[in-house]
PDB file of C-alpha atoms and ligand atoms in Angstrom:
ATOM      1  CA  UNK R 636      37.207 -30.480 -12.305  1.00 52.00           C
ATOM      2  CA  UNK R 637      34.030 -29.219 -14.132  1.00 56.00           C
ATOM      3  CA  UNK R 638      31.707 -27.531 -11.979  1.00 65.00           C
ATOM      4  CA  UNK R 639      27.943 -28.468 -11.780  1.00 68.00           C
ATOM      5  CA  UNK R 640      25.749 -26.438 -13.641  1.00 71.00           C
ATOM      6  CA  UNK R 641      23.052 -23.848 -11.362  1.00 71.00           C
ATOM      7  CA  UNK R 642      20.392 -25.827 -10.114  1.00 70.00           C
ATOM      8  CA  UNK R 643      17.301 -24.276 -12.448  1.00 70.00           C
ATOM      9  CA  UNK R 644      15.815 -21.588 -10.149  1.00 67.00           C
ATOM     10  CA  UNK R 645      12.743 -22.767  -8.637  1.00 60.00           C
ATOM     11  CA  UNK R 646       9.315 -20.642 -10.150  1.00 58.00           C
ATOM     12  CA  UNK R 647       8.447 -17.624  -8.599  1.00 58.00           C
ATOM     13  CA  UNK R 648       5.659 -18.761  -6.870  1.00 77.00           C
ATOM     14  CA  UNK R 649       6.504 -17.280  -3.399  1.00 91.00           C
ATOM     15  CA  UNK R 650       3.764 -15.090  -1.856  1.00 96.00           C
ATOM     16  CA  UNK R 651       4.866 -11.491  -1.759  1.00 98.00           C
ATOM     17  CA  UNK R 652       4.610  -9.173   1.450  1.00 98.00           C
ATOM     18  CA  UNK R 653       5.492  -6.002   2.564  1.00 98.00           C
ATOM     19  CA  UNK R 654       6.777  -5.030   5.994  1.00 98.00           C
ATOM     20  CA  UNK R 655       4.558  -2.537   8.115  1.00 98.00           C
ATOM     21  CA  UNK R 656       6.628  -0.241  10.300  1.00 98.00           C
ATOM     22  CA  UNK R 657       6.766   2.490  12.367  1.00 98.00           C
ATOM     23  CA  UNK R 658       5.358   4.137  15.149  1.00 98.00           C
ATOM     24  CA  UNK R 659       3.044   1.587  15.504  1.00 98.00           C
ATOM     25  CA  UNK R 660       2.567  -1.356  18.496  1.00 98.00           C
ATOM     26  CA  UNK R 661       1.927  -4.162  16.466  1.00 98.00           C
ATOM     27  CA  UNK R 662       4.744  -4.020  13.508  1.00 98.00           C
ATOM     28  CA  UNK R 663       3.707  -6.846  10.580  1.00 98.00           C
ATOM     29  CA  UNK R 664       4.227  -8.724   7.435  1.00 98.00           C
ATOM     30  CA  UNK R 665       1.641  -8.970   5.775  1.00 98.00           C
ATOM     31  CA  UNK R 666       1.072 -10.575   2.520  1.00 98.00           C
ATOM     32  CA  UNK R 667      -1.767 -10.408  -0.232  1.00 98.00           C
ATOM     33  CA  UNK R 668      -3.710 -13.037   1.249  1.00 98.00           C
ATOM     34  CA  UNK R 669      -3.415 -11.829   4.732  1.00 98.00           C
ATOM     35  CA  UNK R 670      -5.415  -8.389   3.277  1.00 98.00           C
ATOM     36  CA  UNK R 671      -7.829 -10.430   1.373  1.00 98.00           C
ATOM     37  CA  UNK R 672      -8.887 -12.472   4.106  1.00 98.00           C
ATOM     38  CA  UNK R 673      -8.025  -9.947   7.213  1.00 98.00           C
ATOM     39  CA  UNK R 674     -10.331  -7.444   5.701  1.00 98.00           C
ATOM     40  CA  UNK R 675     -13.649  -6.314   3.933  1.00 98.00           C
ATOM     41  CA  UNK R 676     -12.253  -5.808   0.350  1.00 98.00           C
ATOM     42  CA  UNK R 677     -13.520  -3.062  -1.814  1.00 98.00           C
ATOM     43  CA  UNK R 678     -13.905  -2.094  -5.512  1.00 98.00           C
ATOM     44  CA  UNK R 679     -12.768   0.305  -7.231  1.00 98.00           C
ATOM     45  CA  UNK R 680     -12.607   1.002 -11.062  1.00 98.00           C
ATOM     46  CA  UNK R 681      -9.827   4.426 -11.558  1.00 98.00           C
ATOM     47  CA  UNK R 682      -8.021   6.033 -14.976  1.00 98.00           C
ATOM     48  CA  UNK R 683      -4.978   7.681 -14.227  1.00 98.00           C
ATOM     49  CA  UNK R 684      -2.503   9.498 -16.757  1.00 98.00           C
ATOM     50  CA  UNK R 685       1.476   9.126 -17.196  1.00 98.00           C
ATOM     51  CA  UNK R 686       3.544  10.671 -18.067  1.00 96.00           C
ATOM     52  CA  UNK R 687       5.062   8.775 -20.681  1.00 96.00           C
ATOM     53  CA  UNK R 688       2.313   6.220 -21.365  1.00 96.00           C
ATOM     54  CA  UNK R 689      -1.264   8.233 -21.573  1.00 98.00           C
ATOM     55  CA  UNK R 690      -4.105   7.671 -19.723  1.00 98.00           C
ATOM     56  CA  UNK R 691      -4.475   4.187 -18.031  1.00 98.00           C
ATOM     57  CA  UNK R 692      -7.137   2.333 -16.870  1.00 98.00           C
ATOM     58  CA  UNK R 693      -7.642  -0.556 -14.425  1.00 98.00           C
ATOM     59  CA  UNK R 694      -9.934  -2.004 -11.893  1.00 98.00           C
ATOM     60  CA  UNK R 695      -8.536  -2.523  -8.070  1.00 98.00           C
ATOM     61  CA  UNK R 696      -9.351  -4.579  -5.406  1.00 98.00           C
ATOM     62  CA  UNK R 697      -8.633  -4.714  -1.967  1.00 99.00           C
ATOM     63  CA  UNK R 698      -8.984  -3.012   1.777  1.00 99.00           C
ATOM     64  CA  UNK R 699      -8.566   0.550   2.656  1.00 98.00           C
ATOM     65  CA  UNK R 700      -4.905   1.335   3.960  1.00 98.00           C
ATOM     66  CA  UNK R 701      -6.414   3.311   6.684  1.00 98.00           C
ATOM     67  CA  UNK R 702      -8.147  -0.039   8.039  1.00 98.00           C
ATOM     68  CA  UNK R 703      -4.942  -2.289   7.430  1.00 98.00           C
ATOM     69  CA  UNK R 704      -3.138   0.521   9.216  1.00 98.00           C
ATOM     70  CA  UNK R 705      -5.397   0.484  11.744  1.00 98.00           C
ATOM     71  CA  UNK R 706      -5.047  -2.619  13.004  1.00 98.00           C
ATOM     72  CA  UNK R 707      -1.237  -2.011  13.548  1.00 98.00           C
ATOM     73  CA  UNK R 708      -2.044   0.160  16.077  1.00 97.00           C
ATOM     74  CA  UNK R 709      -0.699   4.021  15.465  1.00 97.00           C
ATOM     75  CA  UNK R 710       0.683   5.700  18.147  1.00 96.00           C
ATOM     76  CA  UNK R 711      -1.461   8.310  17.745  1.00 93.00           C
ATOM     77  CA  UNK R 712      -4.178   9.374  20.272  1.00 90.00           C
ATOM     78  CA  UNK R 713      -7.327   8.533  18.557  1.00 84.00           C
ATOM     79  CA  UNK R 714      -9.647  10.939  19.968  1.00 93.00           C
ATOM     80  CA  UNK R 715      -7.427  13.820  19.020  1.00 95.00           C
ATOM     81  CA  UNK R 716      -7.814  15.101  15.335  1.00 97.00           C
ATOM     82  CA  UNK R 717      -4.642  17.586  15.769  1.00 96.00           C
ATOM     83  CA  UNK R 718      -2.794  14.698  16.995  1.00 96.00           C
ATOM     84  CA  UNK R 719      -3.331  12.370  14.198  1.00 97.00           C
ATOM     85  CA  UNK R 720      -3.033  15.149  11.627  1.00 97.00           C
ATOM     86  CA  UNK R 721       0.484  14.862  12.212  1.00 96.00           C
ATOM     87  CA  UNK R 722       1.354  11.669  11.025  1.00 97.00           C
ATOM     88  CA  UNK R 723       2.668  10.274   7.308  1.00 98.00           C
ATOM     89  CA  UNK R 724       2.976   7.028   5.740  1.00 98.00           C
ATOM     90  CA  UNK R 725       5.567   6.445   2.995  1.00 98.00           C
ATOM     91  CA  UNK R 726       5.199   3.420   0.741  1.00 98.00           C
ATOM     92  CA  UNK R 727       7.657   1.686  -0.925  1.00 98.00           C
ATOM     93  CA  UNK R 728       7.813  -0.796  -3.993  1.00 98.00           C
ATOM     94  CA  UNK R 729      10.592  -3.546  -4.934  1.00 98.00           C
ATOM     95  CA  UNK R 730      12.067  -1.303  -7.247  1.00 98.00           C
ATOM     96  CA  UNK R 731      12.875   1.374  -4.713  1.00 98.00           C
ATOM     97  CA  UNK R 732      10.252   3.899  -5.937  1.00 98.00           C
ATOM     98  CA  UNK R 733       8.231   5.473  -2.724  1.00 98.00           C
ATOM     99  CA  UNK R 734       5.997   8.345  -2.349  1.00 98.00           C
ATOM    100  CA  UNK R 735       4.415   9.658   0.970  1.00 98.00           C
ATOM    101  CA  UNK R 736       0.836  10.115   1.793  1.00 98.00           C
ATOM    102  CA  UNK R 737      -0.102  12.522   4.791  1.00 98.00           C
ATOM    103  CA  UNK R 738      -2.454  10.423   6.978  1.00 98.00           C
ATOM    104  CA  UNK R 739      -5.405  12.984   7.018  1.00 98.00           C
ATOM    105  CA  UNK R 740      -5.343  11.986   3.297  1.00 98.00           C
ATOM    106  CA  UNK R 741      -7.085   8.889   4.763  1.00 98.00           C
ATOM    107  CA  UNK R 742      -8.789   9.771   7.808  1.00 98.00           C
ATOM    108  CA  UNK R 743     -12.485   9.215   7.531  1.00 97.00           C
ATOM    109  CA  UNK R 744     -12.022  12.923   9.516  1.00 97.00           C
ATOM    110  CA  UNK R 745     -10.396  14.574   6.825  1.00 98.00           C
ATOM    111  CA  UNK R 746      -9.681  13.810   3.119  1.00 98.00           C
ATOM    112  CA  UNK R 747     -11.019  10.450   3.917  1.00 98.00           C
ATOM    113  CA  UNK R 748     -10.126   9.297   0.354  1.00 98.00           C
ATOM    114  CA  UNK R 749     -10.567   5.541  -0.165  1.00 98.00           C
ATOM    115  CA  UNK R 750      -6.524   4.699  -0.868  1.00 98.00           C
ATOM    116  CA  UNK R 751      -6.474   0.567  -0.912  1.00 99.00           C
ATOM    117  CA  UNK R 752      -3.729  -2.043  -0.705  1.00 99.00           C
ATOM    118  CA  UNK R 753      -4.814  -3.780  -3.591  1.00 99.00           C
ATOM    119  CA  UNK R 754      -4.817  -7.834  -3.502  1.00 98.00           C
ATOM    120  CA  UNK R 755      -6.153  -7.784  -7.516  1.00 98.00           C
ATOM    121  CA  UNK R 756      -5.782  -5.748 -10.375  1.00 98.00           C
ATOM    122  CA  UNK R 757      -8.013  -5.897 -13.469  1.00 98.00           C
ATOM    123  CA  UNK R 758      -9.022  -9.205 -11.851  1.00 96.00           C
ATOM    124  CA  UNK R 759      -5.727 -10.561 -11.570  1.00 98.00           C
ATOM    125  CA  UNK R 760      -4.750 -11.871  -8.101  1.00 98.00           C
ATOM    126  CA  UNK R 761      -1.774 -10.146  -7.155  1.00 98.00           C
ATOM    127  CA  UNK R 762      -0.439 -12.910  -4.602  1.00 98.00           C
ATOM    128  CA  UNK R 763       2.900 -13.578  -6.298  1.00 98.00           C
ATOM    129  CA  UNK R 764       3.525  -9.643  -7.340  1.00 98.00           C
ATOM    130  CA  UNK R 765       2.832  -7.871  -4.754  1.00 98.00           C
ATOM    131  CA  UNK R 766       0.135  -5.281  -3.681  1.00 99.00           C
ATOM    132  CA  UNK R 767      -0.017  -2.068  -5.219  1.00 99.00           C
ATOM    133  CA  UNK R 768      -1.118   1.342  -4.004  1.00 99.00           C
ATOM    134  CA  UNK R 769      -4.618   2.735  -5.293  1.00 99.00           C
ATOM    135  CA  UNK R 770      -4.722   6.540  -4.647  1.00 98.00           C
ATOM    136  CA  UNK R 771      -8.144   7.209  -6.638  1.00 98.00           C
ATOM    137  CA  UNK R 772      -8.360  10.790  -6.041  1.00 97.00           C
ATOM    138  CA  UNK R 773      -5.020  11.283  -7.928  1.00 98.00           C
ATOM    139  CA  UNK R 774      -5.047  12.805 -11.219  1.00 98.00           C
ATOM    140  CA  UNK R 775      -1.698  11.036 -12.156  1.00 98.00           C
ATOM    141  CA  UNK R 776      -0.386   7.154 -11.653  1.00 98.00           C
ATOM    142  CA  UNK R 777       3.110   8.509  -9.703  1.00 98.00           C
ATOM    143  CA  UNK R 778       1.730   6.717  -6.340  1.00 98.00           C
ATOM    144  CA  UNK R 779       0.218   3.930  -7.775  1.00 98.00           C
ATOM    145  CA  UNK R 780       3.783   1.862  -6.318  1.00 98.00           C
ATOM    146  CA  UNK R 781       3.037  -1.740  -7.533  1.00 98.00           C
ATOM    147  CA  UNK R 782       5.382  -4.379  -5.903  1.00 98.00           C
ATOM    148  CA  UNK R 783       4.742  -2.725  -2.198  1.00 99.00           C
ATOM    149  CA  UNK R 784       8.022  -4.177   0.188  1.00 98.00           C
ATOM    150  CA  UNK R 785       6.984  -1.398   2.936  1.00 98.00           C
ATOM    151  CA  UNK R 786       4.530   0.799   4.617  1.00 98.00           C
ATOM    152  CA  UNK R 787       5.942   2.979   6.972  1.00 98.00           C
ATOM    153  CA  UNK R 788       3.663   5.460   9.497  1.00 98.00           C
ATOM    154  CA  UNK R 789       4.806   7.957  12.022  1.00 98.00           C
ATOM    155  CA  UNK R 790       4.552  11.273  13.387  1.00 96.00           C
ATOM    156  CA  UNK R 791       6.134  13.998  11.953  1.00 92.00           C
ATOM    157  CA  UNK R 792       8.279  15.932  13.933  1.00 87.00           C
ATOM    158  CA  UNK R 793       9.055  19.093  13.948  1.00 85.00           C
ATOM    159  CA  UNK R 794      12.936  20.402  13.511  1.00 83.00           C
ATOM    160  CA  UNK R 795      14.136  22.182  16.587  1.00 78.00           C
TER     161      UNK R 795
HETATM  162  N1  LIG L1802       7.018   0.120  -7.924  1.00 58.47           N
HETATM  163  C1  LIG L1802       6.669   1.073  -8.823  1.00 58.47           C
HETATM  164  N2  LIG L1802       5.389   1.422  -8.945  1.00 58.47           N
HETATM  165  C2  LIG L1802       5.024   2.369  -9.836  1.00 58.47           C
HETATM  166  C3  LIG L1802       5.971   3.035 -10.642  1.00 58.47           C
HETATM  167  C4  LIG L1802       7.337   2.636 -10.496  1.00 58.47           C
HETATM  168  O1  LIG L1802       8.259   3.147 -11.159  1.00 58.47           O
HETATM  169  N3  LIG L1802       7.638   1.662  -9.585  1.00 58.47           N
HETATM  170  N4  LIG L1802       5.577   4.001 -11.528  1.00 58.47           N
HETATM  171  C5  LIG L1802       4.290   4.651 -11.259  1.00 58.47           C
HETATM  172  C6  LIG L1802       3.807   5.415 -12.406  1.00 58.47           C
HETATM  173  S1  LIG L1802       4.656   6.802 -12.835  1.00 58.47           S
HETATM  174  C7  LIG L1802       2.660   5.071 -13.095  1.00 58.47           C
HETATM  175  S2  LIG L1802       1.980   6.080 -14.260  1.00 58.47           S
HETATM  176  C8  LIG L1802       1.997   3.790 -12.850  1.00 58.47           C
HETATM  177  C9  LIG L1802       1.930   3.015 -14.155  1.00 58.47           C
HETATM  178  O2  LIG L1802       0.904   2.111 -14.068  1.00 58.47           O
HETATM  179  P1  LIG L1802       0.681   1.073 -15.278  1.00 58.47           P
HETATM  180  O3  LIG L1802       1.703   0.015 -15.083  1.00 58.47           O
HETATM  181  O4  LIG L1802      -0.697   0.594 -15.111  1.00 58.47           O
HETATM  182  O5  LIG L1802       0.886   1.827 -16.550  1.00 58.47           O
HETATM  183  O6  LIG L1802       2.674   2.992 -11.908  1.00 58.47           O
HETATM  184  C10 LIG L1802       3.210   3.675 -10.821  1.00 58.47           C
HETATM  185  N5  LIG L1802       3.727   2.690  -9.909  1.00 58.47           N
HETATM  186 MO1  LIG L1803       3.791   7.436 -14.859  1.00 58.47          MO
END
């Protein structure tokens, strides 16, 4: 009996999101229109180098992590700067690449560098990609993890 061919795989058209997890109260998926319309975008135009391509440049949209983070609820005592300086995120892409960001990076209290979840890149909606990680005050692209499945936040605790 001759089998039926594959069914043709249906386009790629499905929105992409990433899972935000944690120690947070309000774990979400969240996809690229969910950040475009859940909060204020902003604009950012950034040349970073790699290592085996040069010096790239590209224009981001999108909303600060710290804000979509935010409104996942922490578990962190807002009030107390000591308290929040302890926490990380980590940030993975499809691919399985992931870096870590230190949340003070972020905090409006400390480094308060403007990292976004981007929803477009070099005015390309991202919907069916992915967002991607926009660390402007990086020198190099290593964070810049396109095809985000997770955001991960917690405290970090110490051994022993
Ligand atoms: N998911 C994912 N994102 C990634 C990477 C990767 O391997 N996987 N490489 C990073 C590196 S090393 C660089 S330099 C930039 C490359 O950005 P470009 O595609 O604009 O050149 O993507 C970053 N984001
Ligand atoms: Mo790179």
């Amino acid at each position: 009996m001759s089998r039926l061919s594959p069914l043709p795989r249906t386009p790629r058209v499905r929105a992409a999101s990433f899972a935000l997890r944690g120690d947070v109260d309000r774990p979400a998926t969240l996809t690229v229109r969910d950040l475009r319309e859940g909060w204020q975008q902003h604009r950012t135009e950034v040349v970073f180098d790699c290592a085996t391509s040069g010096p790239q440049r590209h224009s981001f949209e999108g909303p600060l992590l710290r804000e979509v983070v935010l409104g996942a609820g922490p578990a962190f005592a807002p009030q107390r700067r000591k308290n929040r300086s302890r926490f990380l995120l980590a940030v993975t892409g499809r691919d399985g690449h992931h870096t870590v960001l230190s949340w003070a990076e972020i905090d409006a209290d400390f480094g308060n560098t403007p990292v976004l979840l981007a929803t477009r890149m070099d005015n390309q909606e991202l919907d069916t990609v992915g967002s991607q990680l926009v660390v402007p005050a990086d020198r190099c692209g290593a964070r810049y993890i396109s095809a985000i499945t997770r955001v991960w936040v917690g405290a970090w605790a110490t051994p022993g």
